[in-house]
Short mmCIF file of N, CA and C in Angstrom, two decimals:
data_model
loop_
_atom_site.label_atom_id
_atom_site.label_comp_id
_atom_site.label_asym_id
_atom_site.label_seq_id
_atom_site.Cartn_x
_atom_site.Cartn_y
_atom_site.Cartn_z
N UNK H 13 -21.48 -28.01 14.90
CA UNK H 13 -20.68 -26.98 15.51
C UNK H 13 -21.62 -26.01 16.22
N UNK H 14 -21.13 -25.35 17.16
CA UNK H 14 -21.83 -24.93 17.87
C UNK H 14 -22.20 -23.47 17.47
N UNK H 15 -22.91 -22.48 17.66
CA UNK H 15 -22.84 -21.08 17.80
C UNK H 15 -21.53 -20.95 17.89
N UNK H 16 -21.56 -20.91 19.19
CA UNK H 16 -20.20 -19.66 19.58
C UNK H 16 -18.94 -20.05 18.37
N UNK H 17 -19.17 -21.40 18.36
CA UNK H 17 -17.49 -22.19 18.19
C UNK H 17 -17.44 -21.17 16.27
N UNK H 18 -18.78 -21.42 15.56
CA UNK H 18 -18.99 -20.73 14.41
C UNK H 18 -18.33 -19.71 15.05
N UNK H 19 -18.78 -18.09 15.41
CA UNK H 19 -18.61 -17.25 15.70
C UNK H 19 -16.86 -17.37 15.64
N UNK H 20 -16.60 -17.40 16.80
CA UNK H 20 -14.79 -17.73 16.62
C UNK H 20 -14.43 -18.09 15.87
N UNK H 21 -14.73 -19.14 14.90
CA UNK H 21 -14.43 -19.66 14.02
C UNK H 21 -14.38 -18.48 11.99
N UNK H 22 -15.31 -17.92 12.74
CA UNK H 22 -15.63 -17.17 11.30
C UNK H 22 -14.41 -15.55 11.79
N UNK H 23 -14.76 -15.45 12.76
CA UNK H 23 -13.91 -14.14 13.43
C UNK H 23 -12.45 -14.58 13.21
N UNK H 24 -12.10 -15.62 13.36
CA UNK H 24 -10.73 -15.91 13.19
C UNK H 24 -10.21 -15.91 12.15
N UNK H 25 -10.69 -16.29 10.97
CA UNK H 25 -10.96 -16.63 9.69
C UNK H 25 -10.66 -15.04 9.13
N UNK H 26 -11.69 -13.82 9.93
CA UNK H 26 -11.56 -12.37 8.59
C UNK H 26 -10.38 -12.03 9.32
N UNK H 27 -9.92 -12.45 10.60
CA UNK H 27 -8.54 -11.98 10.90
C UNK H 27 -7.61 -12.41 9.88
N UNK H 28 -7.61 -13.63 10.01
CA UNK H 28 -6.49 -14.34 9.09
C UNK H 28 -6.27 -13.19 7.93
N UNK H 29 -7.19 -13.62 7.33
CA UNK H 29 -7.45 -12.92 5.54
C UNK H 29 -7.27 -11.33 5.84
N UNK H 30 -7.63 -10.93 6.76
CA UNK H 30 -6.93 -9.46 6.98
C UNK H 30 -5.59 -9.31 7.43
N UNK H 31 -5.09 -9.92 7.62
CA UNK H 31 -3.82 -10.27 7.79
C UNK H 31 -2.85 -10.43 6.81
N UNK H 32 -3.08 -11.39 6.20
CA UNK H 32 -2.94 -11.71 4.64
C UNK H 32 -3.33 -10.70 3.55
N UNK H 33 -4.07 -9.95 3.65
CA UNK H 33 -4.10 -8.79 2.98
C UNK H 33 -2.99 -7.66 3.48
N UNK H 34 -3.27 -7.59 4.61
CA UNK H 34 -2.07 -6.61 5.39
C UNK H 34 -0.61 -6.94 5.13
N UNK H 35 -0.34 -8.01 5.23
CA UNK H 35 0.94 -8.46 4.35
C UNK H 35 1.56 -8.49 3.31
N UNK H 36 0.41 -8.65 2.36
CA UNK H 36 0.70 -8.53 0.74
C UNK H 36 0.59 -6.76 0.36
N UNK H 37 0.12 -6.08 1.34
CA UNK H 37 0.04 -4.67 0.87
C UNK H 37 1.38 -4.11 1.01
N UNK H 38 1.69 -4.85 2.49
CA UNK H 38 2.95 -3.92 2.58
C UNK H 38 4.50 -4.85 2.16
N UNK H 39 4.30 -5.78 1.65
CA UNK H 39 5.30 -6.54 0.64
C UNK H 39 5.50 -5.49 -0.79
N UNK H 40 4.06 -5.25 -1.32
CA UNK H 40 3.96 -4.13 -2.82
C UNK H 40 4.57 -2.69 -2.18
N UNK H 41 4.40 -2.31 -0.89
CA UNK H 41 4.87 -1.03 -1.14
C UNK H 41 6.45 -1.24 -0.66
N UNK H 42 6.83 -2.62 -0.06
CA UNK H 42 8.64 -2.44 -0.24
C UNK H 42 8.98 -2.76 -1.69
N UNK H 43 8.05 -3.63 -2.15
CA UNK H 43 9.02 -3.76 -3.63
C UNK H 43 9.03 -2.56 -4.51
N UNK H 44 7.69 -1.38 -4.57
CA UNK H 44 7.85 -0.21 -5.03
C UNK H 44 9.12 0.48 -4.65
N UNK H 45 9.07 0.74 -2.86
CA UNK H 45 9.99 1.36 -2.76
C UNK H 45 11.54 1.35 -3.00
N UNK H 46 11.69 -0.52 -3.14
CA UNK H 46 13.38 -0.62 -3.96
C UNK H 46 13.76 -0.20 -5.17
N UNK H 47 12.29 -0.88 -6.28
CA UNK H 47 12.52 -0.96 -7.44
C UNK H 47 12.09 0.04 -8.35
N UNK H 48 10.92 0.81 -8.12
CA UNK H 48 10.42 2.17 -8.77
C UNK H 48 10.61 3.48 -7.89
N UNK H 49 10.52 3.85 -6.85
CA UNK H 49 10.72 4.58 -6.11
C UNK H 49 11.98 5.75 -6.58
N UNK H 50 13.27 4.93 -5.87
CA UNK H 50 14.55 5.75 -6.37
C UNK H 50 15.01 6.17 -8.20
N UNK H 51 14.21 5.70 -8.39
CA UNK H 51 13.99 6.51 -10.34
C UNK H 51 13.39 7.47 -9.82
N UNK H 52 12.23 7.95 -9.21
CA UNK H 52 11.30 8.75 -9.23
C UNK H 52 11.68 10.01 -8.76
N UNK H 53 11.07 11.52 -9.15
CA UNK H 53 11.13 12.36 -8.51
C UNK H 53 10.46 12.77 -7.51
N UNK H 54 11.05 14.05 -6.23
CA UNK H 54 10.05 13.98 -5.71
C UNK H 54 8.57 14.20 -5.81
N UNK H 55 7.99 14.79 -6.69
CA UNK H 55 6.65 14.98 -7.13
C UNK H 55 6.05 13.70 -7.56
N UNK H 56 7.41 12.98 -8.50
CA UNK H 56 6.51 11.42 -8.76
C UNK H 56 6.12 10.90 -8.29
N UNK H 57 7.20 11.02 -6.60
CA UNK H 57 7.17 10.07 -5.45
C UNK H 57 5.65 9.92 -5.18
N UNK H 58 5.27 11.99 -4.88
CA UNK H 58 3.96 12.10 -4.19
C UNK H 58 2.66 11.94 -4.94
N UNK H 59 2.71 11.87 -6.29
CA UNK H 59 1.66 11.87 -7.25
C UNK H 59 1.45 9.70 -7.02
N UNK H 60 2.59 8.97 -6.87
CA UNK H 60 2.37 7.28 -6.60
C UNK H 60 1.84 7.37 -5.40
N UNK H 61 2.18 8.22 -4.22
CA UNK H 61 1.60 7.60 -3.00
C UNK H 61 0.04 8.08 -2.86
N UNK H 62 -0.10 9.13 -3.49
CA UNK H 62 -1.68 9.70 -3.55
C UNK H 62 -2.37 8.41 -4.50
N UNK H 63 -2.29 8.02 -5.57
CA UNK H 63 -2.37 6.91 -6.57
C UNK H 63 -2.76 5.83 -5.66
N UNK H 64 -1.39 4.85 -5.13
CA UNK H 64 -1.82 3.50 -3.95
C UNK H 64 -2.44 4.34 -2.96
N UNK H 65 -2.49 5.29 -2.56
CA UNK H 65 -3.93 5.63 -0.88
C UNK H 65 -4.79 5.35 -1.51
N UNK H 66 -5.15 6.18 -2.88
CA UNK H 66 -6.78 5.29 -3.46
C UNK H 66 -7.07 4.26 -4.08
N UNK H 67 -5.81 3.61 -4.24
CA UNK H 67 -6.61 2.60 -4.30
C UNK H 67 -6.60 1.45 -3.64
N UNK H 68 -5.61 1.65 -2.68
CA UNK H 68 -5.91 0.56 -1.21
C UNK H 68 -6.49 0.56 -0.27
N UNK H 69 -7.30 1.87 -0.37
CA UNK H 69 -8.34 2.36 0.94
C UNK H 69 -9.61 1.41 0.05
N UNK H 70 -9.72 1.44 -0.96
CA UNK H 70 -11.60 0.94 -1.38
C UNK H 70 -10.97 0.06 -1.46
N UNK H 71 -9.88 -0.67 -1.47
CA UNK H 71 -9.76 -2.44 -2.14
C UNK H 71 -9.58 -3.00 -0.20
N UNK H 72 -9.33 -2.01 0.64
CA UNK H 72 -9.25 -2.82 1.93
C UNK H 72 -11.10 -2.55 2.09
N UNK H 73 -11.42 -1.63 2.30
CA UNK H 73 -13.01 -1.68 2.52
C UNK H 73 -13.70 -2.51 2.08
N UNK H 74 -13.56 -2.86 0.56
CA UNK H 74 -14.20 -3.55 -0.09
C UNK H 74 -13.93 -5.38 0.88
N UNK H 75 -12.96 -5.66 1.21
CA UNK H 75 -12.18 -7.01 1.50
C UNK H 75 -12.94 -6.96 3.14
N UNK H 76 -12.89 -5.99 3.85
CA UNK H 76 -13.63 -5.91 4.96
C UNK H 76 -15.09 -6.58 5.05
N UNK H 77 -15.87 -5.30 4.13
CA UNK H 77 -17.35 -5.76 3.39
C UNK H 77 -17.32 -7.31 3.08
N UNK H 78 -16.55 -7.82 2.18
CA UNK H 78 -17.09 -9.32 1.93
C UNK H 78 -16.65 -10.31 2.82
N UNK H 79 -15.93 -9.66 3.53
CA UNK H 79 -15.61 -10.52 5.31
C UNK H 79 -16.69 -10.52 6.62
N UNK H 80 -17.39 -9.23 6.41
CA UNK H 80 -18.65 -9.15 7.48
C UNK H 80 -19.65 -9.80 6.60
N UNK H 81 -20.16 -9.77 5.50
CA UNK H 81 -20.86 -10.42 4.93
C UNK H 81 -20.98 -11.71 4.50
N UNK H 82 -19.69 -11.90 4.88
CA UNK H 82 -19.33 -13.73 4.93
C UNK H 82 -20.01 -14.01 6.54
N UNK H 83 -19.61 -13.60 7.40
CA UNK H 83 -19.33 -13.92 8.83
C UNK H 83 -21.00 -13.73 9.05
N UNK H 84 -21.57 -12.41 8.35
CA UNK H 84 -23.23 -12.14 9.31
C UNK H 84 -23.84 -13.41 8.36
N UNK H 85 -23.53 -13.98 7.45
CA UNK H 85 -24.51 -15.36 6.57
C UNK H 85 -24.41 -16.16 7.73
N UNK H 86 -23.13 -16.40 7.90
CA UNK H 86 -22.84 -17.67 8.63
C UNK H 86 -23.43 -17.55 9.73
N UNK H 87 -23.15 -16.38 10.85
CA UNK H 87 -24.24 -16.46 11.54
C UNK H 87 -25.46 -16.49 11.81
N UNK H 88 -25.95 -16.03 10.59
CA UNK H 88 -27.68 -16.24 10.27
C UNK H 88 -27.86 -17.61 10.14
N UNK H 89 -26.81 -18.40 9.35
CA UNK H 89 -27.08 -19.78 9.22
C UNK H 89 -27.06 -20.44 10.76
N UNK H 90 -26.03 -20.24 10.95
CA UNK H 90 -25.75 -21.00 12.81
C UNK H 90 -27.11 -20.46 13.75
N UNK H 91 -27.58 -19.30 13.24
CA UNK H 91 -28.86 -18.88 14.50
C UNK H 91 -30.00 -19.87 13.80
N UNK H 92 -30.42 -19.66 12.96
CA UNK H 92 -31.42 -20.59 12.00
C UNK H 92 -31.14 -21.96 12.67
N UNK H 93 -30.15 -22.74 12.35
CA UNK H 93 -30.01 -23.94 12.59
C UNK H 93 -30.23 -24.22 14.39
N UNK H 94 -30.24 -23.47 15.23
CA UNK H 94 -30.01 -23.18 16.71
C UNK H 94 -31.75 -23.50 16.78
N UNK H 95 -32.06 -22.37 15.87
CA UNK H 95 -33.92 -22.19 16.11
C UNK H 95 -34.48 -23.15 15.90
N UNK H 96 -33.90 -23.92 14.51
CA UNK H 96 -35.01 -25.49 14.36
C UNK H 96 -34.82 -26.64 15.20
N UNK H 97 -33.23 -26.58 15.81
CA UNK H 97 -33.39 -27.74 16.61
C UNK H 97 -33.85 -27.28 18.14
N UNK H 98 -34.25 -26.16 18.55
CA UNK H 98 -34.78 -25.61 19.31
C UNK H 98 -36.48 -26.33 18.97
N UNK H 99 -36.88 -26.05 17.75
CA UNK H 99 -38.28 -26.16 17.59
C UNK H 99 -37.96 -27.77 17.16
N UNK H 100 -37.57 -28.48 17.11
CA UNK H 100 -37.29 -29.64 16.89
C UNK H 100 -37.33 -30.41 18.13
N UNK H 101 -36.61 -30.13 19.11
CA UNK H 101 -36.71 -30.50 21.05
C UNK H 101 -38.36 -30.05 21.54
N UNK H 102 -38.70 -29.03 20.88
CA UNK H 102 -40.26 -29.23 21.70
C UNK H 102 -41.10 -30.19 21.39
#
């Protein structure tokens, strides 16, 4: 496989999975909002949504992080492999 095709290939890939994360986040906050929500008061309401902001802001960062760190290996691997058959043709 080529460079680039890697590249696209890995870029497409943290889309997906960010995607898929983006989906499943906001699936949990409709099922909150049917099923726990309307029990709640308003203070409860705001004390849960302060609660999920922290802890879906470090669990998306975190999912980001092991998506660029997936993608910069792979490209270190795909540049590496570029270089030896580079030094391999001379």
């Amino acid at each position: 496989m080529s460079f680039l095709e890697d590249v696209f290939q890995t870029t497409d890939e943290i889309k997906q999975n960010e995607e898929k994360f983006k989906s499943a986040v906001e699936a949990s906050f409709h099922q909150l909002d049917v099923l726990v929500r309307p029990y709640l008061g308003d203070v409860q309401n705001a004390i849960l949504s302060e609660i999920l902001e922290g802890l879906v802001a470090p669990i998306a960062e975190s999912s980001f992080e092991i998506g660029y760190s997936s993608a910069m290996r792979r490209f270190a691997e795909a540049a590496a492999a570029l270089e030896a058959k580079a030094h391999v043709q001379q």
